[in-house]
Coordinates of C-alpha atoms in Angstrom, one line a residue:
X1 CA 79.4 -57.4 61.9
X2 CA 79.5 -60.7 59.0
X3 CA 80.0 -64.4 60.1
X4 CA 84.0 -65.1 60.7
X5 CA 85.9 -67.9 59.0
X6 CA 87.0 -68.7 61.8
X7 CA 86.5 -69.8 65.6
X8 CA 89.2 -70.4 69.0
X9 CA 88.5 -72.1 71.2
X10 CA 91.0 -70.9 73.5
X11 CA 93.4 -68.4 74.3
X12 CA 97.0 -69.6 76.0
X13 CA 99.7 -68.5 74.6
X14 CA 100.0 -71.1 70.8
X15 CA 96.1 -69.8 71.0
X16 CA 96.7 -66.1 70.5
X17 CA 98.9 -65.9 68.2
X18 CA 97.7 -68.4 66.2
X19 CA 94.6 -66.4 65.6
X20 CA 96.6 -63.7 65.0
X21 CA 98.3 -65.3 62.0
X22 CA 94.7 -66.1 61.1
X23 CA 93.8 -62.7 60.3
X24 CA 97.1 -61.0 59.6
X25 CA 96.1 -63.7 56.5
X26 CA 92.4 -62.2 55.4
X27 CA 91.0 -64.7 57.9
X28 CA 88.3 -62.9 60.4
X29 CA 88.0 -65.7 63.2
X30 CA 85.3 -64.9 66.5
X31 CA 87.3 -66.0 70.1
X32 CA 86.0 -68.2 73.0
X33 CA 87.8 -68.9 75.8
X34 CA 85.6 -71.0 79.2
X35 CA 87.1 -66.7 81.5
X36 CA 85.4 -64.1 80.0
X37 CA 88.0 -62.1 81.9
X38 CA 90.9 -63.7 79.2
X39 CA 89.1 -62.8 75.9
X40 CA 87.9 -59.7 77.2
X41 CA 92.5 -58.9 77.5
X42 CA 92.9 -60.0 73.9
X43 CA 90.2 -57.8 72.7
X44 CA 92.2 -55.4 74.5
X45 CA 95.1 -55.3 73.9
X46 CA 96.7 -58.0 71.2
X47 CA 93.5 -58.7 69.5
X48 CA 92.2 -54.8 69.0
X49 CA 91.6 -53.0 66.0
X50 CA 91.8 -56.3 64.4
X51 CA 88.9 -58.7 62.7
X52 CA 88.6 -60.6 65.4
X53 CA 85.3 -60.6 67.9
X54 CA 84.5 -62.5 70.9
X55 CA 81.7 -64.3 72.8
X56 CA 80.9 -65.2 76.5
X57 CA 79.4 -68.4 75.5
X58 CA 79.0 -71.0 73.3
X59 CA 76.2 -70.4 72.0
X60 CA 77.3 -67.2 70.9
X61 CA 80.5 -68.4 69.1
X62 CA 79.2 -70.1 67.3
X63 CA 76.1 -67.6 66.4
X64 CA 79.5 -65.4 65.1
X65 CA 80.8 -68.3 62.6
X66 CA 79.4 -69.0 59.5
X67 CA 79.0 -71.8 57.8
X68 CA 80.1 -74.7 57.9
X69 CA 81.7 -73.8 60.9
X70 CA 85.8 -74.4 61.7
X71 CA 86.9 -74.4 65.6
X72 CA 89.8 -75.2 66.5
X73 CA 90.9 -76.0 69.9
X74 CA 93.8 -74.7 70.8
X75 CA 92.9 -76.3 75.1
X76 CA 95.1 -78.9 76.8
X77 CA 94.9 -83.1 75.5
X78 CA 93.2 -85.2 77.9
X79 CA 90.4 -85.1 79.2
X80 CA 89.4 -80.9 78.9
X81 CA 89.3 -82.0 74.3
X82 CA 86.3 -84.4 75.1
X83 CA 84.7 -82.3 77.5
X84 CA 85.4 -79.5 75.1
X85 CA 83.6 -81.4 72.4
X86 CA 80.9 -82.4 75.0
X87 CA 79.6 -79.8 75.7
X88 CA 80.0 -78.0 72.0
X89 CA 78.4 -80.7 70.3
X90 CA 74.3 -79.3 70.6
X91 CA 75.4 -76.2 68.9
X92 CA 77.1 -78.2 65.9
X93 CA 75.3 -79.2 62.1
X94 CA 76.2 -81.3 60.2
X95 CA 79.2 -79.8 58.6
X96 CA 80.2 -78.4 60.9
X97 CA 84.9 -79.2 61.5
X98 CA 86.2 -79.7 64.8
X99 CA 90.1 -79.0 65.0
X100 CA 92.6 -80.1 67.5
X101 CA 95.5 -78.6 67.5
X102 CA 97.1 -80.1 71.0
X103 CA 99.2 -82.9 71.4
X104 CA 96.8 -84.9 71.5
X105 CA 97.2 -89.2 71.6
X106 CA 97.0 -90.1 68.3
X107 CA 94.8 -93.1 68.7
X108 CA 92.6 -90.5 71.4
X109 CA 91.7 -88.9 67.8
X110 CA 91.3 -91.8 66.3
X111 CA 88.4 -92.3 68.4
X112 CA 87.1 -88.6 68.1
X113 CA 87.1 -88.8 64.6
X114 CA 85.2 -91.6 64.4
X115 CA 82.3 -90.8 67.1
X116 CA 82.3 -87.8 65.1
X117 CA 82.4 -88.6 61.9
X118 CA 79.0 -90.5 63.2
X119 CA 77.2 -87.3 63.8
X120 CA 78.0 -85.4 60.3
X121 CA 81.0 -83.5 61.8
X122 CA 83.9 -83.5 60.7
X123 CA 87.2 -83.8 62.8
X124 CA 90.7 -83.2 62.3
X125 CA 93.4 -84.1 64.9
X126 CA 96.5 -81.6 63.4
X127 CA 100.0 -81.9 65.4
X128 CA 101.6 -77.8 64.4
X129 CA 104.9 -77.3 65.3
X130 CA 106.9 -74.5 65.4
X131 CA 106.6 -72.9 69.7
X132 CA 105.0 -68.9 70.3
X133 CA 107.5 -68.3 66.9
X134 CA 106.2 -70.5 65.1
X135 CA 101.9 -69.9 65.6
X136 CA 102.7 -66.6 64.4
X137 CA 105.0 -65.9 61.8
X138 CA 103.8 -69.6 60.6
X139 CA 104.0 -72.8 61.6
X140 CA 103.6 -76.4 60.8
X141 CA 100.9 -77.5 60.6
X142 CA 100.2 -81.9 59.9
X143 CA 96.4 -82.4 59.8
X144 CA 94.9 -85.8 59.6
X145 CA 90.3 -87.1 59.2
X146 CA 89.2 -86.9 56.3
X147 CA 89.9 -86.4 53.3
X148 CA 87.0 -83.8 53.1
X149 CA 87.9 -82.1 55.8
X150 CA 91.5 -81.3 54.7
X151 CA 89.6 -79.3 52.7
X152 CA 87.8 -77.6 54.5
X153 CA 90.4 -75.5 56.4
X154 CA 93.2 -76.5 53.7
X155 CA 92.1 -72.8 52.4
X156 CA 93.4 -70.9 55.7
X157 CA 96.0 -73.2 57.0
X158 CA 97.8 -72.7 53.2
X159 CA 98.4 -69.6 54.0
X160 CA 98.8 -69.8 58.3
X161 CA 101.6 -71.6 57.4
X162 CA 105.2 -71.7 57.2
X163 CA 106.4 -71.5 53.5
X164 CA 109.2 -72.7 51.9
X165 CA 110.7 -72.9 48.8
X166 CA 108.3 -75.8 46.7
X167 CA 105.4 -74.6 48.6
X168 CA 103.8 -74.3 52.6
X169 CA 104.7 -76.2 55.5
X170 CA 101.0 -78.0 55.6
X171 CA 99.9 -81.0 53.8
X172 CA 97.1 -83.6 54.2
X173 CA 98.6 -86.1 56.5
X174 CA 95.8 -89.1 56.5
X175 CA 92.7 -90.9 58.1
X176 CA 92.7 -90.7 61.6
X177 CA 95.0 -90.4 64.5
X178 CA 97.6 -90.0 61.4
X179 CA 98.5 -86.3 61.6
X180 CA 99.1 -86.4 65.5
X181 CA 101.1 -89.6 65.1
X182 CA 103.1 -88.3 62.6
X183 CA 103.9 -84.8 65.1
X184 CA 104.6 -86.9 67.7
X185 CA 107.4 -89.0 66.1
X186 CA 108.5 -85.3 65.2
X187 CA 108.8 -84.7 69.1
X188 CA 110.3 -87.9 69.3
X189 CA 112.8 -86.9 66.4
X190 CA 113.0 -83.3 68.7
X191 CA 113.7 -85.3 72.1
X192 CA 116.8 -86.8 70.1
X193 CA 118.8 -83.4 68.6
X194 CA 118.7 -82.4 71.7
X195 CA 120.2 -84.1 74.4
X196 CA 122.5 -85.2 71.5
X197 CA 123.5 -81.0 71.4
X198 CA 122.9 -81.0 75.3
X199 CA 125.8 -84.4 75.4
X200 CA 127.8 -82.0 72.4
X201 CA 127.9 -79.6 74.9
X202 CA 128.7 -81.3 77.9
X203 CA 132.0 -82.9 76.5
X204 CA 133.0 -79.0 75.4
X205 CA 132.9 -78.1 78.5
X206 CA 134.2 -80.7 80.8
X207 CA 136.6 -82.3 78.8
X208 CA 137.5 -79.7 76.4
X209 CA 137.4 -76.8 79.6
X210 CA 135.5 -74.8 77.3
X211 CA 133.7 -71.7 78.2
X212 CA 129.7 -70.9 76.7
X213 CA 131.3 -68.2 74.4
X214 CA 133.3 -70.4 72.7
X215 CA 131.1 -73.1 72.0
X216 CA 128.3 -71.4 70.5
X217 CA 131.2 -70.3 68.0
X218 CA 131.8 -74.0 67.7
X219 CA 127.4 -74.1 66.9
X220 CA 128.0 -71.4 64.9
X221 CA 130.7 -73.5 62.4
X222 CA 128.1 -76.3 62.7
X223 CA 125.2 -74.7 61.4
X224 CA 127.2 -73.1 58.8
X225 CA 127.3 -77.1 57.8
X226 CA 124.8 -78.7 55.2
X227 CA 124.9 -81.6 57.4
X228 CA 123.8 -79.7 61.0
X229 CA 122.5 -76.1 59.8
X230 CA 118.7 -75.9 61.8
X231 CA 116.7 -74.3 64.0
X232 CA 117.9 -75.7 67.1
X233 CA 121.5 -75.7 66.6
X234 CA 120.8 -71.8 65.8
X235 CA 119.3 -72.0 69.1
X236 CA 121.7 -74.0 71.4
X237 CA 124.3 -71.3 69.7
X238 CA 122.2 -68.4 71.1
X239 CA 121.6 -69.8 74.8
X240 CA 125.6 -71.2 75.1
X241 CA 125.8 -66.8 74.5
X242 CA 123.6 -65.8 76.3
X243 CA 125.3 -63.9 80.1
X244 CA 123.4 -63.7 83.2
X245 CA 122.1 -59.9 83.5
X246 CA 123.6 -60.5 88.0
X247 CA 127.2 -61.2 87.1
X248 CA 127.8 -61.9 82.9
X249 CA 128.6 -65.7 83.7
X250 CA 127.2 -68.2 81.2
X251 CA 123.8 -68.0 81.5
X252 CA 122.7 -72.4 80.8
X253 CA 125.1 -72.6 83.8
X254 CA 122.7 -71.7 86.0
X255 CA 119.9 -74.2 84.9
X256 CA 118.6 -76.9 87.2
X257 CA 119.9 -79.7 85.0
X258 CA 116.1 -81.2 85.8
X259 CA 114.0 -81.7 81.5
X260 CA 111.1 -81.1 81.6
X261 CA 108.4 -83.5 79.4
X262 CA 105.0 -83.6 77.8
X263 CA 104.5 -87.2 77.1
X264 CA 105.1 -87.1 73.1
X265 CA 108.6 -88.5 72.9
X266 CA 107.4 -91.8 75.8
X267 CA 104.6 -92.2 73.3
X268 CA 107.0 -92.3 70.5
X269 CA 109.1 -95.5 72.2
X270 CA 105.5 -96.7 72.8
X271 CA 104.7 -97.0 69.3
X272 CA 107.2 -97.9 68.5
X273 CA 108.2 -101.0 70.8
X274 CA 104.1 -102.4 69.8
X275 CA 105.2 -102.0 66.1
X276 CA 109.3 -103.5 66.1
X277 CA 110.1 -100.5 65.2
X278 CA 114.1 -100.1 66.0
X279 CA 114.1 -96.2 67.3
X280 CA 117.4 -96.3 70.6
X281 CA 118.6 -93.4 70.6
X282 CA 115.2 -91.5 71.1
X283 CA 114.5 -94.1 73.8
X284 CA 118.7 -93.2 75.1
X285 CA 116.7 -88.7 75.0
X286 CA 114.3 -89.8 76.8
X287 CA 115.6 -91.6 79.4
X288 CA 118.3 -89.0 79.4
X289 CA 115.0 -87.0 80.8
X290 CA 114.1 -89.0 83.2
X291 CA 117.4 -89.3 84.5
X292 CA 117.5 -86.2 85.0
X293 CA 114.7 -85.4 87.6
X294 CA 117.0 -88.1 89.3
X295 CA 118.2 -84.6 90.8
X296 CA 118.5 -85.7 94.5
X297 CA 119.4 -89.2 93.8
X298 CA 122.3 -88.2 91.9
X299 CA 123.7 -86.1 93.8
X300 CA 123.8 -88.7 96.5
X301 CA 125.3 -91.7 94.5
X302 CA 128.0 -89.1 93.3
X303 CA 129.3 -89.7 96.7
X304 CA 128.8 -93.0 97.1
X305 CA 128.9 -94.5 93.2
X306 CA 133.4 -93.3 91.5
X307 CA 134.1 -93.9 88.8
X308 CA 137.0 -93.1 86.0
X309 CA 138.4 -89.4 86.9
X310 CA 137.8 -86.9 83.6
X311 CA 141.0 -87.2 81.2
X312 CA 141.4 -85.5 78.0
X313 CA 140.3 -87.6 74.1
X314 CA 140.4 -85.4 71.1
X315 CA 137.2 -83.5 69.9
X316 CA 138.4 -82.2 67.8
X317 CA 139.8 -78.1 67.1
X318 CA 137.5 -75.0 66.9
X319 CA 140.0 -74.7 63.0
X320 CA 138.8 -77.5 62.2
X321 CA 135.2 -77.0 63.5
X322 CA 136.4 -80.1 66.0
X323 CA 135.8 -83.1 64.2
X324 CA 135.0 -85.7 65.6
X325 CA 132.2 -83.9 67.7
X326 CA 130.8 -83.3 65.0
X327 CA 130.8 -86.3 63.1
X328 CA 129.7 -87.8 66.9
X329 CA 126.1 -85.4 66.5
X330 CA 126.0 -85.4 62.3
X331 CA 125.7 -89.2 62.2
X332 CA 123.1 -89.4 66.1
X333 CA 120.9 -86.3 64.4
X334 CA 121.1 -87.8 61.6
X335 CA 120.1 -91.6 63.2
X336 CA 117.7 -90.0 64.8
X337 CA 115.9 -88.8 61.7
X338 CA 116.2 -92.1 60.4
X339 CA 114.3 -94.1 63.5
X340 CA 112.0 -91.6 63.4
X341 CA 111.2 -91.9 59.3
X342 CA 111.3 -95.9 59.6
X343 CA 108.7 -95.5 62.8
X344 CA 106.7 -93.4 60.2
X345 CA 107.0 -96.2 57.4
X346 CA 106.1 -99.4 60.5
X347 CA 103.5 -97.3 60.6
X348 CA 101.3 -96.1 58.1
X349 CA 101.2 -99.0 56.7
X350 CA 100.1 -101.2 59.9
X351 CA 97.5 -98.7 60.9
X352 CA 97.1 -98.3 57.1
X353 CA 98.1 -94.9 56.7
X354 CA 99.0 -94.8 53.8
X355 CA 101.4 -91.2 54.4
X356 CA 104.1 -89.6 51.4
X357 CA 107.5 -89.5 53.8
X358 CA 108.9 -87.7 51.4
X359 CA 105.6 -84.7 51.8
X360 CA 106.2 -84.6 55.8
X361 CA 110.2 -84.0 55.0
X362 CA 108.5 -81.5 53.4
X363 CA 107.1 -79.6 55.9
X364 CA 109.2 -80.0 58.1
X365 CA 112.0 -78.4 56.1
X366 CA 109.8 -74.8 57.8
X367 CA 108.5 -73.3 61.6
X368 CA 108.4 -76.3 62.3
X369 CA 111.3 -77.2 65.8
X370 CA 113.8 -79.8 63.7
X371 CA 113.4 -78.1 60.8
X372 CA 117.3 -77.9 59.5
X373 CA 119.0 -77.9 55.5
X374 CA 119.5 -81.9 56.0
X375 CA 115.2 -82.7 55.3
X376 CA 115.8 -81.6 52.3
X377 CA 118.6 -84.9 51.2
X378 CA 116.1 -86.0 53.7
X379 CA 112.8 -85.4 51.0
X380 CA 115.5 -86.4 47.9
X381 CA 116.1 -90.1 49.4
X382 CA 112.1 -91.0 49.6
X383 CA 111.2 -89.5 46.9
X384 CA 113.6 -91.7 44.7
X385 CA 113.2 -94.8 46.8
X386 CA 109.8 -94.3 47.9
X387 CA 110.6 -98.2 49.1
X388 CA 113.8 -97.0 51.1
X389 CA 112.9 -99.1 54.2
X390 CA 116.0 -97.1 56.4
X391 CA 117.9 -93.6 55.4
X392 CA 120.6 -94.4 56.3
X393 CA 121.2 -96.8 53.2
X394 CA 120.4 -94.4 50.8
X395 CA 123.8 -93.1 48.6
X396 CA 124.3 -89.5 51.5
X397 CA 123.3 -90.8 53.9
X398 CA 125.6 -94.2 53.3
X399 CA 128.5 -92.6 52.6
X400 CA 128.0 -89.8 55.2
X401 CA 128.1 -92.9 57.5
X402 CA 131.6 -94.6 55.9
X403 CA 132.7 -91.1 56.8
X404 CA 131.8 -90.5 59.8
X405 CA 131.4 -93.6 61.7
X406 CA 134.9 -93.3 63.4
X407 CA 135.3 -90.1 65.2
X408 CA 131.7 -91.1 66.5
X409 CA 133.3 -94.2 68.2
X410 CA 136.2 -91.6 68.7
X411 CA 134.0 -89.6 71.3
X412 CA 132.2 -92.8 72.7
X413 CA 135.2 -93.9 74.0
X414 CA 137.0 -91.1 75.2
X415 CA 133.2 -90.5 77.5
X416 CA 133.0 -93.9 78.3
X417 CA 136.6 -93.7 79.2
X418 CA 136.2 -90.6 81.3
X419 CA 133.1 -91.5 83.0
X420 CA 131.0 -88.7 81.1
X421 CA 127.6 -90.2 79.8
X422 CA 126.3 -89.8 76.3
X423 CA 123.9 -91.8 75.8
X424 CA 122.6 -90.2 72.5
X425 CA 126.1 -90.8 70.9
X426 CA 126.8 -95.2 72.5
X427 CA 123.3 -95.9 71.0
X428 CA 124.4 -94.5 67.7
X429 CA 126.6 -96.1 67.5
X430 CA 125.5 -99.5 68.6
X431 CA 122.6 -98.7 66.3
X432 CA 124.1 -98.7 63.5
X433 CA 126.9 -101.3 64.5
X434 CA 123.4 -103.8 64.5
X435 CA 122.4 -102.2 61.9
X436 CA 125.3 -103.1 59.7
X437 CA 126.3 -106.2 61.1
X438 CA 124.8 -109.3 58.8
X439 CA 124.9 -111.6 61.9
X440 CA 124.0 -111.0 65.6
X441 CA 124.5 -113.1 68.5
X442 CA 120.4 -113.2 68.7
X443 CA 121.3 -117.1 67.4
X444 CA 122.0 -117.3 71.0
X445 CA 119.5 -115.7 72.3
X446 CA 116.9 -118.7 70.5
X447 CA 119.3 -121.1 71.8
X448 CA 118.9 -120.9 75.0
X449 CA 114.5 -119.2 74.6
X450 CA 114.5 -123.6 73.0
X451 CA 116.3 -124.8 76.0
X452 CA 114.4 -123.0 78.6
X453 CA 110.9 -123.6 77.0
X454 CA 111.2 -125.0 73.8
X455 CA 110.3 -122.1 71.8
X456 CA 112.4 -124.1 69.1
X457 CA 114.1 -122.3 66.2
X458 CA 115.2 -121.6 62.8
X459 CA 118.2 -123.0 61.1
X460 CA 120.9 -121.5 58.9
X461 CA 121.6 -124.1 56.6
X462 CA 118.1 -127.2 56.4
X463 CA 114.1 -124.7 55.7
X464 CA 112.1 -125.8 58.6
X465 CA 111.2 -124.9 62.0
X466 CA 113.6 -127.2 65.0
X467 CA 113.4 -128.2 68.1
X468 CA 116.7 -129.7 70.6
X469 CA 116.6 -131.5 73.4
X470 CA 119.4 -128.8 75.1
X471 CA 119.2 -131.1 78.7
X472 CA 119.9 -134.3 79.5

């Protein structure tokens, strides 16, 4: 049998679907899993009658690959990646290439790129978005590492990726761990949008008294607009419309209100804090998941802490797509994208990644979880002004902010009076109001810092650095 084009280590759902995707696009492969029984099961099932070979051990695996070898690892991030690298390195030769397609922390990828390149092996850290369906039909892929390493897999990934009107949803991101950093920020934006839609659902249910079907009808209206047409709105409609087969009630109401997380949202927030980037909408979504995990405490606290009773307020009507609520959702989603893109801009300068923001917006337009029509506007904004400091001051986005800000404020105020938490809506309102305020009250903070710690301050009316003896 001829040598395979590329190899896969890790036959989870994502790994299986990616190798089937590659085979469909004309690339033969060899697969290896820690337990050979899993490999046999795949070859007898989904992988049968295809240009896919199995390997019983790593020696067999590398022997079945054409040179230079291209090996995709789809395994759990962290120590498992380091273990596989250590195990397979003795079998590799100069020019062979390892690709980490999981959600690795970008600094781990930086380290691995340096270590493997020093041994004359290539290493790519590649974020993959799209879930199981996207992996099979065409995901968005974010590969980072040396340009030479990327060129070795370019023909493969360009065929495997989702295709949109202006090309495949994959591009060379940049050096080192840049690919995994971009995927981390992608996931932070995803956290934000998911929480935003959850807050809209909560208000429609608790304030509007709407059924799942009624809420789904509103989501269908939103998904027909340029501002909110997206994969996440689409699947939220599906979730709200789905009934429990046992009794015909809304299935979403049977699901425990505890959201999981795998760490990428946290990494986004930590990176933002380290780089001095403002991402309050994304942080609020992360904190929403943390609060949801405190279910036993919340049950107890509900009996002790008494807030406002639920009060109806104007969310709009189904006839106008619930205009105030839609305003809140649109601006909060825009803020989540804006904060993510600003974090990428700052990180690009700090880490010398030379990220091309229009290209990143382009590869997110198809295949990935945060794909939306809004990404075309984002792409256009950064093409028009590569030095754009914040997406919200682009003319098209600024017009949206100016027109929709009263609706967002109305929703946040109404939710506060009704005692309903809307962390992303509230954080977005504060973010926009802070960003559009030329003078913030941190002058008093500086006065206090100088008063207790002699940290000095600058003045608005004269040059220099000043200190005052505030206390007698």
